[in-house]
mmCIF file of C-alpha atoms in Angstrom:
data_model
loop_
_atom_site.group_PDB
_atom_site.id
_atom_site.type_symbol
_atom_site.label_atom_id
_atom_site.label_comp_id
_atom_site.label_asym_id
_atom_site.label_seq_id
_atom_site.Cartn_x
_atom_site.Cartn_y
_atom_site.Cartn_z
ATOM 1 C CA MET A 12 158.326 2.680 36.781
ATOM 2 C CA ALA A 13 157.507 -1.260 34.840
ATOM 3 C CA SER A 14 159.609 -3.654 35.805
ATOM 4 C CA SER A 15 159.865 -4.490 32.126
ATOM 5 C CA SER A 16 161.960 -0.825 31.760
ATOM 6 C CA LEU A 17 164.290 -2.022 34.768
ATOM 7 C CA ILE A 18 167.888 -3.156 33.405
ATOM 8 C CA TYR A 19 168.124 -6.761 34.415
ATOM 9 C CA GLU A 20 165.436 -7.616 32.071
ATOM 10 C CA THR A 21 167.763 -5.503 29.226
ATOM 11 C CA GLY A 22 169.752 -8.429 26.485
ATOM 12 C CA LEU A 23 172.571 -6.824 28.232
ATOM 13 C CA TRP A 24 172.001 -7.885 31.456
ATOM 14 C CA LYS A 25 171.387 -11.023 30.299
ATOM 15 C CA ASP A 26 174.249 -11.415 28.392
ATOM 16 C CA LEU A 27 177.044 -10.524 31.097
ATOM 17 C CA ARG A 28 175.325 -13.127 33.046
ATOM 18 C CA ALA A 29 175.655 -15.550 30.392
ATOM 19 C CA HIS A 30 179.146 -14.103 30.627
ATOM 20 C CA VAL A 31 179.737 -15.014 33.831
ATOM 21 C CA GLU A 32 179.768 -18.973 33.446
ATOM 22 C CA ASP A 33 182.554 -18.440 30.535
ATOM 23 C CA ILE A 34 184.470 -16.537 33.384
ATOM 24 C CA LYS A 35 184.905 -18.739 35.697
ATOM 25 C CA LYS A 36 186.070 -21.628 33.790
ATOM 26 C CA THR A 37 189.421 -19.296 33.617
ATOM 27 C CA HIS A 38 191.657 -18.822 37.094
ATOM 28 C CA LEU A 39 192.679 -15.568 37.859
ATOM 29 C CA ARG A 40 196.478 -16.757 37.587
ATOM 30 C CA GLU A 41 195.752 -17.743 33.559
ATOM 31 C CA LEU A 42 194.171 -13.828 33.689
ATOM 32 C CA MET A 43 196.977 -12.811 35.308
ATOM 33 C CA SER A 44 199.235 -13.823 32.570
ATOM 34 C CA ASP A 45 197.811 -12.001 29.988
ATOM 35 C CA THR A 46 200.170 -8.786 29.711
ATOM 36 C CA GLU A 47 197.827 -6.995 27.532
ATOM 37 C CA ARG A 48 194.711 -7.285 29.917
ATOM 38 C CA CYS A 49 196.511 -6.514 32.889
ATOM 39 C CA LYS A 50 198.065 -3.660 30.590
ATOM 40 C CA SER A 51 194.631 -2.242 30.038
ATOM 41 C CA MET A 52 193.221 -2.727 33.540
ATOM 42 C CA MET A 53 195.513 -0.384 35.040
ATOM 43 C CA VAL A 54 193.977 3.295 35.172
ATOM 44 C CA GLU A 55 195.529 6.625 37.003
ATOM 45 C CA PHE A 56 194.315 10.317 37.200
ATOM 46 C CA ASP A 57 195.761 12.843 39.025
ATOM 47 C CA GLY A 58 198.561 10.536 41.047
ATOM 48 C CA ILE A 59 195.615 7.877 41.829
ATOM 49 C CA LEU A 60 196.586 4.820 40.443
ATOM 50 C CA LEU A 61 193.581 1.924 39.701
ATOM 51 C CA ASP A 62 194.881 -1.349 39.020
ATOM 52 C CA TYR A 63 191.464 -4.406 38.386
ATOM 53 C CA SER A 64 193.994 -6.167 36.852
ATOM 54 C CA ARG A 65 192.749 -8.882 39.799
ATOM 55 C CA GLN A 66 190.006 -8.670 39.025
ATOM 56 C CA ILE A 67 187.822 -11.740 37.775
ATOM 57 C CA SER A 68 187.127 -10.545 34.424
ATOM 58 C CA ASN A 69 188.808 -10.483 30.817
ATOM 59 C CA LEU A 70 188.242 -7.331 28.543
ATOM 60 C CA ASP A 71 185.481 -8.561 27.189
ATOM 61 C CA THR A 72 183.493 -8.626 30.708
ATOM 62 C CA VAL A 73 184.574 -4.728 31.032
ATOM 63 C CA THR A 74 183.478 -3.814 27.552
ATOM 64 C CA LYS A 75 179.745 -5.348 28.380
ATOM 65 C CA LEU A 76 179.891 -3.016 31.773
ATOM 66 C CA TYR A 77 180.390 -0.503 29.623
ATOM 67 C CA ASN A 78 177.474 -1.430 27.254
ATOM 68 C CA LEU A 79 175.546 -1.856 30.508
ATOM 69 C CA ALA A 80 176.386 1.436 31.855
ATOM 70 C CA GLU A 81 175.186 3.219 28.616
ATOM 71 C CA ALA A 82 171.688 1.168 28.301
ATOM 72 C CA ALA A 83 171.484 2.118 32.213
ATOM 73 C CA HIS A 84 171.975 5.816 30.874
ATOM 74 C CA LEU A 85 174.705 6.368 33.597
ATOM 75 C CA LYS A 86 175.871 9.363 31.928
ATOM 76 C CA GLU A 87 172.569 10.940 31.987
ATOM 77 C CA LYS A 88 172.052 10.198 35.166
ATOM 78 C CA ILE A 89 175.503 11.720 36.254
ATOM 79 C CA ASN A 90 174.566 14.892 34.246
ATOM 80 C CA ARG A 91 170.704 14.909 35.695
ATOM 81 C CA MET A 92 172.964 15.467 39.201
ATOM 82 C CA PHE A 93 174.988 18.156 38.332
ATOM 83 C CA ASN A 94 172.433 19.944 36.806
ATOM 84 C CA GLY A 95 170.732 20.011 40.261
ATOM 85 C CA GLU A 96 167.945 18.142 39.103
ATOM 86 C CA ARG A 97 165.995 16.290 42.229
ATOM 87 C CA ILE A 98 167.414 12.278 41.663
ATOM 88 C CA ASN A 99 166.978 11.858 44.969
ATOM 89 C CA SER A 100 163.050 10.839 44.728
ATOM 90 C CA THR A 101 162.227 9.131 47.688
ATOM 91 C CA GLU A 102 163.433 12.622 49.715
ATOM 92 C CA ASN A 103 162.582 14.716 46.549
ATOM 93 C CA ARG A 104 165.772 16.469 47.021
ATOM 94 C CA PRO A 105 168.771 16.957 44.768
ATOM 95 C CA VAL A 106 172.186 15.453 45.379
ATOM 96 C CA LEU A 107 174.798 18.484 45.307
ATOM 97 C CA HIS A 108 178.011 17.277 47.910
ATOM 98 C CA ILE A 109 179.935 18.599 44.462
ATOM 99 C CA ALA A 110 178.774 22.290 44.564
ATOM 100 C CA LEU A 111 180.193 21.536 48.594
ATOM 101 C CA ARG A 112 184.010 21.966 46.695
ATOM 102 C CA ALA A 113 183.245 23.544 44.112
ATOM 103 C CA PRO A 114 185.451 26.368 42.835
ATOM 104 C CA ARG A 115 184.344 29.521 43.528
ATOM 105 C CA ASP A 116 183.134 30.720 39.876
ATOM 106 C CA SER A 117 181.744 27.501 39.058
ATOM 107 C CA VAL A 118 177.537 27.239 38.352
ATOM 108 C CA ILE A 119 176.010 24.746 40.064
ATOM 109 C CA ASN A 120 172.013 25.196 39.999
ATOM 110 C CA SER A 121 169.435 23.426 42.301
ATOM 111 C CA ASP A 122 166.043 25.045 41.668
ATOM 112 C CA GLY A 123 167.121 27.770 38.962
ATOM 113 C CA LYS A 124 169.617 29.310 41.668
ATOM 114 C CA ASN A 125 173.084 29.259 41.932
ATOM 115 C CA VAL A 126 174.014 27.206 45.279
ATOM 116 C CA VAL A 127 177.464 27.638 45.628
ATOM 117 C CA PRO A 128 178.000 31.607 46.302
ATOM 118 C CA ASP A 129 176.013 30.371 49.934
ATOM 119 C CA VAL A 130 178.515 27.316 49.681
ATOM 120 C CA TRP A 131 181.851 29.787 49.824
ATOM 121 C CA GLN A 132 179.714 32.024 52.097
ATOM 122 C CA VAL A 133 179.570 29.420 54.414
ATOM 123 C CA LEU A 134 183.641 28.518 53.672
ATOM 124 C CA ASP A 135 184.516 32.209 54.573
ATOM 125 C CA LYS A 136 183.124 32.272 57.477
ATOM 126 C CA ILE A 137 184.588 29.209 58.638
ATOM 127 C CA ARG A 138 187.769 29.972 57.078
ATOM 128 C CA ASP A 139 187.481 33.537 59.651
ATOM 129 C CA PHE A 140 185.837 32.020 62.798
ATOM 130 C CA SER A 141 188.698 29.185 62.471
ATOM 131 C CA GLU A 142 190.974 31.550 61.820
ATOM 132 C CA ARG A 143 190.400 34.199 64.752
ATOM 133 C CA VAL A 144 190.259 30.808 67.599
ATOM 134 C CA ARG A 145 193.647 29.523 65.765
ATOM 135 C CA SER A 146 195.382 33.014 66.424
ATOM 136 C CA GLY A 147 193.950 33.623 69.802
ATOM 137 C CA ALA A 148 191.538 36.591 68.683
ATOM 138 C CA TRP A 149 188.576 34.769 69.597
ATOM 139 C CA VAL A 150 189.303 33.121 73.606
ATOM 140 C CA GLY A 151 187.164 31.648 75.943
ATOM 141 C CA ALA A 152 185.838 32.735 79.230
ATOM 142 C CA THR A 153 188.449 33.309 81.108
ATOM 143 C CA GLY A 154 190.448 34.747 78.356
ATOM 144 C CA LYS A 155 192.156 31.176 77.265
ATOM 145 C CA VAL A 156 192.875 30.470 73.561
ATOM 146 C CA LEU A 157 190.638 27.698 72.904
ATOM 147 C CA LYS A 158 192.844 24.623 71.789
ATOM 148 C CA ASP A 159 191.044 22.000 72.034
ATOM 149 C CA VAL A 160 187.677 21.136 69.894
ATOM 150 C CA ILE A 161 185.581 18.657 70.545
ATOM 151 C CA ALA A 162 182.893 17.788 67.748
ATOM 152 C CA ILE A 163 179.840 15.704 68.684
ATOM 153 C CA GLY A 164 178.013 14.333 65.930
ATOM 154 C CA ILE A 165 176.747 10.854 64.488
ATOM 155 C CA GLY A 166 177.202 9.021 61.644
ATOM 156 C CA GLY A 167 177.736 10.839 58.365
ATOM 157 C CA SER A 168 178.357 13.974 61.138
ATOM 158 C CA PHE A 169 181.054 11.943 62.564
ATOM 159 C CA LEU A 170 182.720 9.475 60.005
ATOM 160 C CA GLY A 171 183.547 11.439 57.490
ATOM 161 C CA PRO A 172 185.472 14.064 59.646
ATOM 162 C CA LEU A 173 186.991 11.200 61.559
ATOM 163 C CA PHE A 174 188.618 9.666 58.387
ATOM 164 C CA VAL A 175 189.991 13.298 57.265
ATOM 165 C CA HIS A 176 191.184 13.879 60.784
ATOM 166 C CA THR A 177 193.531 10.555 60.809
ATOM 167 C CA ALA A 178 194.780 11.090 57.638
ATOM 168 C CA LEU A 179 195.995 14.591 58.163
ATOM 169 C CA GLN A 180 197.692 13.376 61.476
ATOM 170 C CA THR A 181 200.437 12.054 59.333
ATOM 171 C CA ASP A 182 200.924 14.894 56.771
ATOM 172 C CA PRO A 183 203.931 16.992 57.679
ATOM 173 C CA GLU A 184 202.070 20.567 56.838
ATOM 174 C CA ALA A 185 199.377 19.684 58.634
ATOM 175 C CA ILE A 186 200.934 17.929 62.026
ATOM 176 C CA GLU A 187 203.045 21.823 61.741
ATOM 177 C CA LEU A 188 199.887 23.619 62.151
ATOM 178 C CA ALA A 189 197.800 21.466 64.115
ATOM 179 C CA ARG A 190 201.103 21.698 66.811
ATOM 180 C CA GLY A 191 200.014 22.451 70.405
ATOM 181 C CA ARG A 192 196.393 21.451 68.997
ATOM 182 C CA GLN A 193 193.701 18.818 69.881
ATOM 183 C CA LEU A 194 190.946 17.873 68.113
ATOM 184 C CA ARG A 195 188.108 14.838 69.217
ATOM 185 C CA PHE A 196 184.728 13.279 68.055
ATOM 186 C CA LEU A 197 182.495 12.442 70.288
ATOM 187 C CA ALA A 198 179.653 10.109 68.776
ATOM 188 C CA ASN A 199 178.277 7.383 71.485
ATOM 189 C CA VAL A 200 176.172 8.152 74.009
ATOM 190 C CA ASP A 201 178.063 5.789 76.081
ATOM 191 C CA PRO A 202 179.135 7.913 79.593
ATOM 192 C CA ILE A 203 182.668 6.269 78.819
ATOM 193 C CA ASP A 204 182.857 7.968 75.119
ATOM 194 C CA VAL A 205 182.150 11.420 76.629
ATOM 195 C CA ALA A 206 184.400 10.303 79.953
ATOM 196 C CA ARG A 207 187.501 9.650 77.195
ATOM 197 C CA ASN A 208 186.617 13.046 74.948
ATOM 198 C CA ILE A 209 186.929 15.269 78.303
ATOM 199 C CA GLY A 210 189.530 13.608 79.582
ATOM 200 C CA GLY A 211 192.627 15.960 80.627
ATOM 201 C CA LEU A 212 190.269 18.760 78.887
ATOM 202 C CA ASN A 213 190.445 21.929 80.670
ATOM 203 C CA PRO A 214 186.736 24.189 79.892
ATOM 204 C CA GLU A 215 188.649 27.122 79.964
ATOM 205 C CA THR A 216 191.026 25.490 76.747
ATOM 206 C CA THR A 217 188.106 23.580 75.138
ATOM 207 C CA LEU A 218 185.350 24.288 72.158
ATOM 208 C CA VAL A 219 182.659 21.946 71.707
ATOM 209 C CA VAL A 220 180.924 21.701 67.900
ATOM 210 C CA VAL A 221 177.689 20.585 67.798
ATOM 211 C CA VAL A 222 177.228 18.945 64.649
ATOM 212 C CA SER A 223 172.706 18.304 63.945
ATOM 213 C CA LYS A 224 171.252 19.437 60.723
ATOM 214 C CA THR A 225 167.974 20.086 62.695
ATOM 215 C CA PHE A 226 169.659 20.080 66.172
ATOM 216 C CA THR A 227 166.716 17.059 67.358
ATOM 217 C CA THR A 228 169.140 14.325 66.907
ATOM 218 C CA ALA A 229 168.689 12.391 69.795
ATOM 219 C CA GLU A 230 172.370 11.333 70.626
ATOM 220 C CA THR A 231 173.828 13.947 69.262
ATOM 221 C CA MET A 232 171.909 16.570 71.501
ATOM 222 C CA LEU A 233 172.033 14.068 74.801
ATOM 223 C CA ASN A 234 176.190 14.410 74.184
ATOM 224 C CA ALA A 235 175.577 18.523 73.444
ATOM 225 C CA ARG A 236 173.457 18.767 76.979
ATOM 226 C CA THR A 237 176.122 16.462 78.765
ATOM 227 C CA LEU A 238 178.925 18.964 77.330
ATOM 228 C CA ARG A 239 177.474 22.476 78.037
ATOM 229 C CA GLU A 240 176.727 21.452 82.010
ATOM 230 C CA TRP A 241 180.575 20.402 82.285
ATOM 231 C CA ILE A 242 181.288 23.746 80.544
ATOM 232 C CA SER A 243 178.531 25.587 82.923
ATOM 233 C CA SER A 244 179.183 23.717 85.598
ATOM 234 C CA ALA A 245 183.405 24.892 85.158
ATOM 235 C CA LEU A 246 182.483 28.608 83.939
ATOM 236 C CA GLY A 247 178.865 29.691 84.603
ATOM 237 C CA PRO A 248 176.120 29.155 82.108
ATOM 238 C CA GLN A 249 177.351 32.277 80.260
ATOM 239 C CA ALA A 250 180.368 30.851 79.255
ATOM 240 C CA VAL A 251 178.339 28.556 76.678
ATOM 241 C CA THR A 252 178.455 31.797 73.951
ATOM 242 C CA LYS A 253 181.903 31.827 74.384
ATOM 243 C CA HIS A 254 182.847 27.516 74.033
ATOM 244 C CA MET A 255 180.068 26.243 72.203
ATOM 245 C CA VAL A 256 179.216 26.749 68.341
ATOM 246 C CA ALA A 257 176.966 24.925 66.423
ATOM 247 C CA VAL A 258 176.426 23.346 62.191
ATOM 248 C CA SER A 259 173.127 23.415 62.091
ATOM 249 C CA THR A 260 170.417 25.157 59.623
ATOM 250 C CA ASN A 261 167.381 25.329 62.745
ATOM 251 C CA LEU A 262 168.461 29.092 64.275
ATOM 252 C CA THR A 263 165.629 28.888 66.790
ATOM 253 C CA LEU A 264 166.834 25.719 68.420
ATOM 254 C CA VAL A 265 170.159 26.915 68.463
ATOM 255 C CA GLU A 266 169.485 29.861 70.099
ATOM 256 C CA LYS A 267 167.085 27.844 72.874
ATOM 257 C CA PHE A 268 169.919 25.828 73.364
ATOM 258 C CA GLY A 269 172.610 28.441 74.615
ATOM 259 C CA ILE A 270 174.656 29.140 71.132
ATOM 260 C CA ASP A 271 174.394 32.736 69.646
ATOM 261 C CA PRO A 272 173.087 31.961 66.197
ATOM 262 C CA ASN A 273 175.954 33.802 64.643
ATOM 263 C CA ASN A 274 178.288 31.204 65.483
ATOM 264 C CA ALA A 275 176.497 28.810 63.423
ATOM 265 C CA PHE A 276 177.723 27.720 60.550
ATOM 266 C CA ALA A 277 174.794 26.481 58.004
ATOM 267 C CA PHE A 278 174.505 23.081 55.135
ATOM 268 C CA TRP A 279 171.997 22.373 53.076
ATOM 269 C CA ASP A 280 168.543 20.016 52.423
ATOM 270 C CA TRP A 281 170.631 18.448 49.361
ATOM 271 C CA VAL A 282 173.737 17.710 51.207
ATOM 272 C CA GLY A 283 172.864 14.081 52.164
ATOM 273 C CA GLY A 284 174.472 13.499 55.725
ATOM 274 C CA ARG A 285 177.011 10.510 54.728
ATOM 275 C CA TYR A 286 178.583 12.778 51.895
ATOM 276 C CA SER A 287 178.462 15.946 54.425
ATOM 277 C CA VAL A 288 182.533 16.000 55.287
ATOM 278 C CA CYS A 289 182.968 18.490 52.742
ATOM 279 C CA SER A 290 180.009 20.948 54.360
ATOM 280 C CA ALA A 291 180.726 23.124 57.865
ATOM 281 C CA VAL A 292 179.902 19.330 59.302
ATOM 282 C CA GLY A 293 184.071 18.288 58.433
ATOM 283 C CA VAL A 294 185.701 21.532 57.493
ATOM 284 C CA LEU A 295 184.861 23.359 60.765
ATOM 285 C CA PRO A 296 186.241 20.948 62.852
ATOM 286 C CA LEU A 297 188.957 20.151 60.348
ATOM 287 C CA SER A 298 189.949 23.856 59.976
ATOM 288 C CA LEU A 299 190.192 24.475 63.467
ATOM 289 C CA GLN A 300 192.482 21.958 64.235
ATOM 290 C CA TYR A 301 194.665 22.331 60.675
ATOM 291 C CA GLY A 302 193.709 25.809 59.746
ATOM 292 C CA PHE A 303 191.348 26.322 56.231
ATOM 293 C CA SER A 304 194.392 26.466 54.375
ATOM 294 C CA VAL A 305 195.105 22.866 54.570
ATOM 295 C CA VAL A 306 191.551 22.003 54.303
ATOM 296 C CA GLU A 307 190.503 23.411 51.055
ATOM 297 C CA LYS A 308 193.687 21.316 49.356
ATOM 298 C CA PHE A 309 191.333 18.680 50.429
ATOM 299 C CA LEU A 310 188.237 20.347 48.697
ATOM 300 C CA LYS A 311 190.056 20.907 46.218
ATOM 301 C CA GLY A 312 191.166 17.447 45.679
ATOM 302 C CA ALA A 313 187.698 16.195 45.621
ATOM 303 C CA SER A 314 186.416 18.634 43.038
ATOM 304 C CA SER A 315 189.286 17.511 40.717
ATOM 305 C CA ILE A 316 187.703 13.683 41.126
ATOM 306 C CA ASP A 317 184.281 14.979 41.175
ATOM 307 C CA GLN A 318 184.915 16.916 37.354
ATOM 308 C CA HIS A 319 186.893 13.143 36.423
ATOM 309 C CA PHE A 320 183.921 11.724 37.268
ATOM 310 C CA LYS A 321 181.848 14.346 34.866
ATOM 311 C CA SER A 322 184.183 14.408 32.009
ATOM 312 C CA ALA A 323 186.209 11.161 31.788
ATOM 313 C CA PRO A 324 184.736 8.439 29.540
ATOM 314 C CA PHE A 325 183.725 5.721 31.261
ATOM 315 C CA GLU A 326 186.750 3.846 30.500
ATOM 316 C CA LYS A 327 188.854 5.939 32.144
ATOM 317 C CA ASN A 328 186.875 7.133 34.675
ATOM 318 C CA LEU A 329 187.670 5.743 38.465
ATOM 319 C CA PRO A 330 184.599 6.209 40.111
ATOM 320 C CA VAL A 331 182.343 4.744 36.941
ATOM 321 C CA LEU A 332 185.419 1.681 36.728
ATOM 322 C CA LEU A 333 184.625 1.268 40.663
ATOM 323 C CA GLY A 334 181.079 1.000 40.470
ATOM 324 C CA LEU A 335 181.171 -1.238 37.484
ATOM 325 C CA LEU A 336 183.116 -3.401 39.347
ATOM 326 C CA SER A 337 180.987 -3.376 42.202
ATOM 327 C CA VAL A 338 178.025 -4.785 40.165
ATOM 328 C CA TRP A 339 180.217 -7.029 38.780
ATOM 329 C CA ASN A 340 181.554 -8.732 41.547
ATOM 330 C CA VAL A 341 178.062 -8.362 43.771
ATOM 331 C CA SER A 342 175.346 -8.557 41.101
ATOM 332 C CA PHE A 343 176.800 -10.829 38.963
ATOM 333 C CA LEU A 344 179.751 -13.435 40.326
ATOM 334 C CA GLY A 345 177.698 -13.163 43.774
ATOM 335 C CA TYR A 346 180.437 -12.131 46.487
ATOM 336 C CA PRO A 347 178.623 -10.468 48.553
ATOM 337 C CA ALA A 348 181.236 -8.880 50.546
ATOM 338 C CA ARG A 349 184.373 -6.849 50.211
ATOM 339 C CA ALA A 350 187.333 -6.333 52.213
ATOM 340 C CA ILE A 351 188.611 -2.960 52.392
ATOM 341 C CA LEU A 352 192.491 -3.413 53.549
ATOM 342 C CA PRO A 353 194.368 -0.187 53.370
ATOM 343 C CA TYR A 354 198.087 -0.771 54.192
ATOM 344 C CA SER A 355 198.560 2.727 54.798
ATOM 345 C CA GLN A 356 197.907 3.420 58.378
ATOM 346 C CA ALA A 357 197.081 6.903 57.800
ATOM 347 C CA LEU A 358 193.838 5.442 55.823
ATOM 348 C CA GLU A 359 192.123 3.484 59.046
ATOM 349 C CA LYS A 360 189.335 4.807 59.482
ATOM 350 C CA PHE A 361 188.500 4.504 55.228
ATOM 351 C CA ALA A 362 186.775 1.476 56.144
ATOM 352 C CA PRO A 363 183.872 2.340 58.549
ATOM 353 C CA HIS A 364 183.914 5.757 56.578
ATOM 354 C CA ILE A 365 183.281 3.116 53.576
ATOM 355 C CA GLN A 366 181.150 1.408 55.440
ATOM 356 C CA GLN A 367 177.761 3.980 55.836
ATOM 357 C CA VAL A 368 178.811 6.076 52.453
ATOM 358 C CA SER A 369 178.270 3.034 50.329
ATOM 359 C CA MET A 370 176.256 0.764 51.898
ATOM 360 C CA GLU A 371 173.995 3.405 52.935
ATOM 361 C CA SER A 372 173.849 4.743 49.190
ATOM 362 C CA ASN A 373 173.902 0.947 48.154
ATOM 363 C CA GLY A 374 172.578 -1.583 50.705
ATOM 364 C CA LYS A 375 168.692 -1.665 49.002
ATOM 365 C CA GLY A 376 166.450 -4.738 47.710
ATOM 366 C CA VAL A 377 164.794 -2.227 45.081
ATOM 367 C CA SER A 378 165.216 -0.086 42.760
ATOM 368 C CA ILE A 379 164.661 3.624 42.857
ATOM 369 C CA ASP A 380 160.911 3.378 41.950
ATOM 370 C CA GLY A 381 160.285 0.668 44.698
ATOM 371 C CA VAL A 382 160.493 -2.276 42.460
ATOM 372 C CA PRO A 383 162.057 -5.657 44.512
ATOM 373 C CA LEU A 384 164.977 -6.407 42.950
ATOM 374 C CA PRO A 385 165.832 -10.096 42.105
ATOM 375 C CA TYR A 386 169.574 -10.102 42.801
ATOM 376 C CA GLU A 387 172.006 -8.311 45.260
ATOM 377 C CA THR A 388 172.647 -4.516 44.872
ATOM 378 C CA GLY A 389 175.753 -4.021 47.184
ATOM 379 C CA GLU A 390 178.491 -5.099 49.028
ATOM 380 C CA ILE A 391 179.183 -5.356 52.608
ATOM 381 C CA ASP A 392 181.894 -3.580 53.719
ATOM 382 C CA PHE A 393 184.578 -4.584 56.508
ATOM 383 C CA GLY A 394 188.300 -4.215 57.125
ATOM 384 C CA GLU A 395 190.786 -2.448 58.938
ATOM 385 C CA PRO A 396 194.221 -1.602 57.866
ATOM 386 C CA GLY A 397 196.954 -4.137 55.958
ATOM 387 C CA THR A 398 197.703 -6.815 58.380
ATOM 388 C CA ASN A 399 195.172 -6.465 60.951
ATOM 389 C CA GLY A 400 192.311 -7.125 57.939
ATOM 390 C CA PRO A 401 190.372 -10.265 58.740
ATOM 391 C CA THR A 402 191.892 -11.832 55.758
ATOM 392 C CA GLN A 403 192.099 -14.998 57.064
ATOM 393 C CA LEU A 404 187.821 -15.273 56.320
ATOM 394 C CA LEU A 405 189.069 -15.792 53.027
ATOM 395 C CA PRO A 406 189.598 -19.322 51.678
ATOM 396 C CA ILE A 407 193.438 -19.543 50.327
ATOM 397 C CA ASN A 408 192.371 -20.830 47.407
ATOM 398 C CA SER A 409 189.631 -18.067 46.369
ATOM 399 C CA PRO A 410 190.122 -16.175 43.283
ATOM 400 C CA GLY A 411 187.464 -13.429 44.439
ATOM 401 C CA PRO A 412 187.809 -10.301 44.451
ATOM 402 C CA CYS A 413 190.364 -10.317 47.604
ATOM 403 C CA HIS A 414 192.555 -12.365 46.206
ATOM 404 C CA THR A 415 196.356 -11.614 46.114
ATOM 405 C CA LEU A 416 198.005 -13.891 44.379
#
């Protein structure tokens, strides 16, 4: 694609550039005194309220951003994703994490094939396996119930599931269903992390879930071998098939490792690692801890937002609005960082999850076609829960996106 066809060459982009000078003349306090503006900058969907009235923007800004989105053919690009087109051009793959939480009767095609039945085949397998483990129908090598789970993964195979697990620990229904069970996540290759994960656990009652699409990820396989040795030393090598399962597509290496391929749970090339929490990567360990019924509610919530994203007009579309505000703050106002400060302690792992999801997606210095861009394209995300967040780094009089009046 020639540079002349890039969005920053359009009149709409240049119009927003000129608009920056106008908006910077107005203090946020003045913007906040406009009642109609504030009301129009509150959008709700399915119990989620987005209040973006404290952004350095006015109604004209938002209109210009909508126009920019239309010039960028955003709606067409959303449809292309939902239609299973290969929008991941660098790897020549579709991007279909939306299929992971689609209702059973949905039709989402990839290369002419509806992938939803494959998704539900894996989900049904997870439901059956997790219920057998939780009920005691599936036991360890010595006949004891497996009540403790260690999930080994890295990056998206770790951060997303950990975030959801941490949030569910404060949900009354999830607390009750998890009673007497433990779920731990092992990602670091530091021996201290390994020691902490197995500390206080009995190999006889522990199930290890190894998460690696290719079963070759160096860090994950090092930790998997360490825990295989932990189990084998205590219970004998034959115990591995009862105490270790896999989330992988490489059944050959799964079997070679010592895990029964029947106890491998698949996911697909069209699942980006950072989006994989709704695949077996997250659903399996979370179902073992909380039961499939709780995790299914999470999947239904994700599907609800998917449909909202696909069908809602831009002015009511929460993901689109957040995306446009990100473009405004970074590419136009020049704010390089975004503080994520969830005041609910249940969301304490939200910031690291978003760091990977957002920054791995948007932290690029080139266009999708590899053309160098003359502006910033994504924030540096950082943060901690509530008052533990590093808000002291912000100037007290800064009217930036993290400013609170």
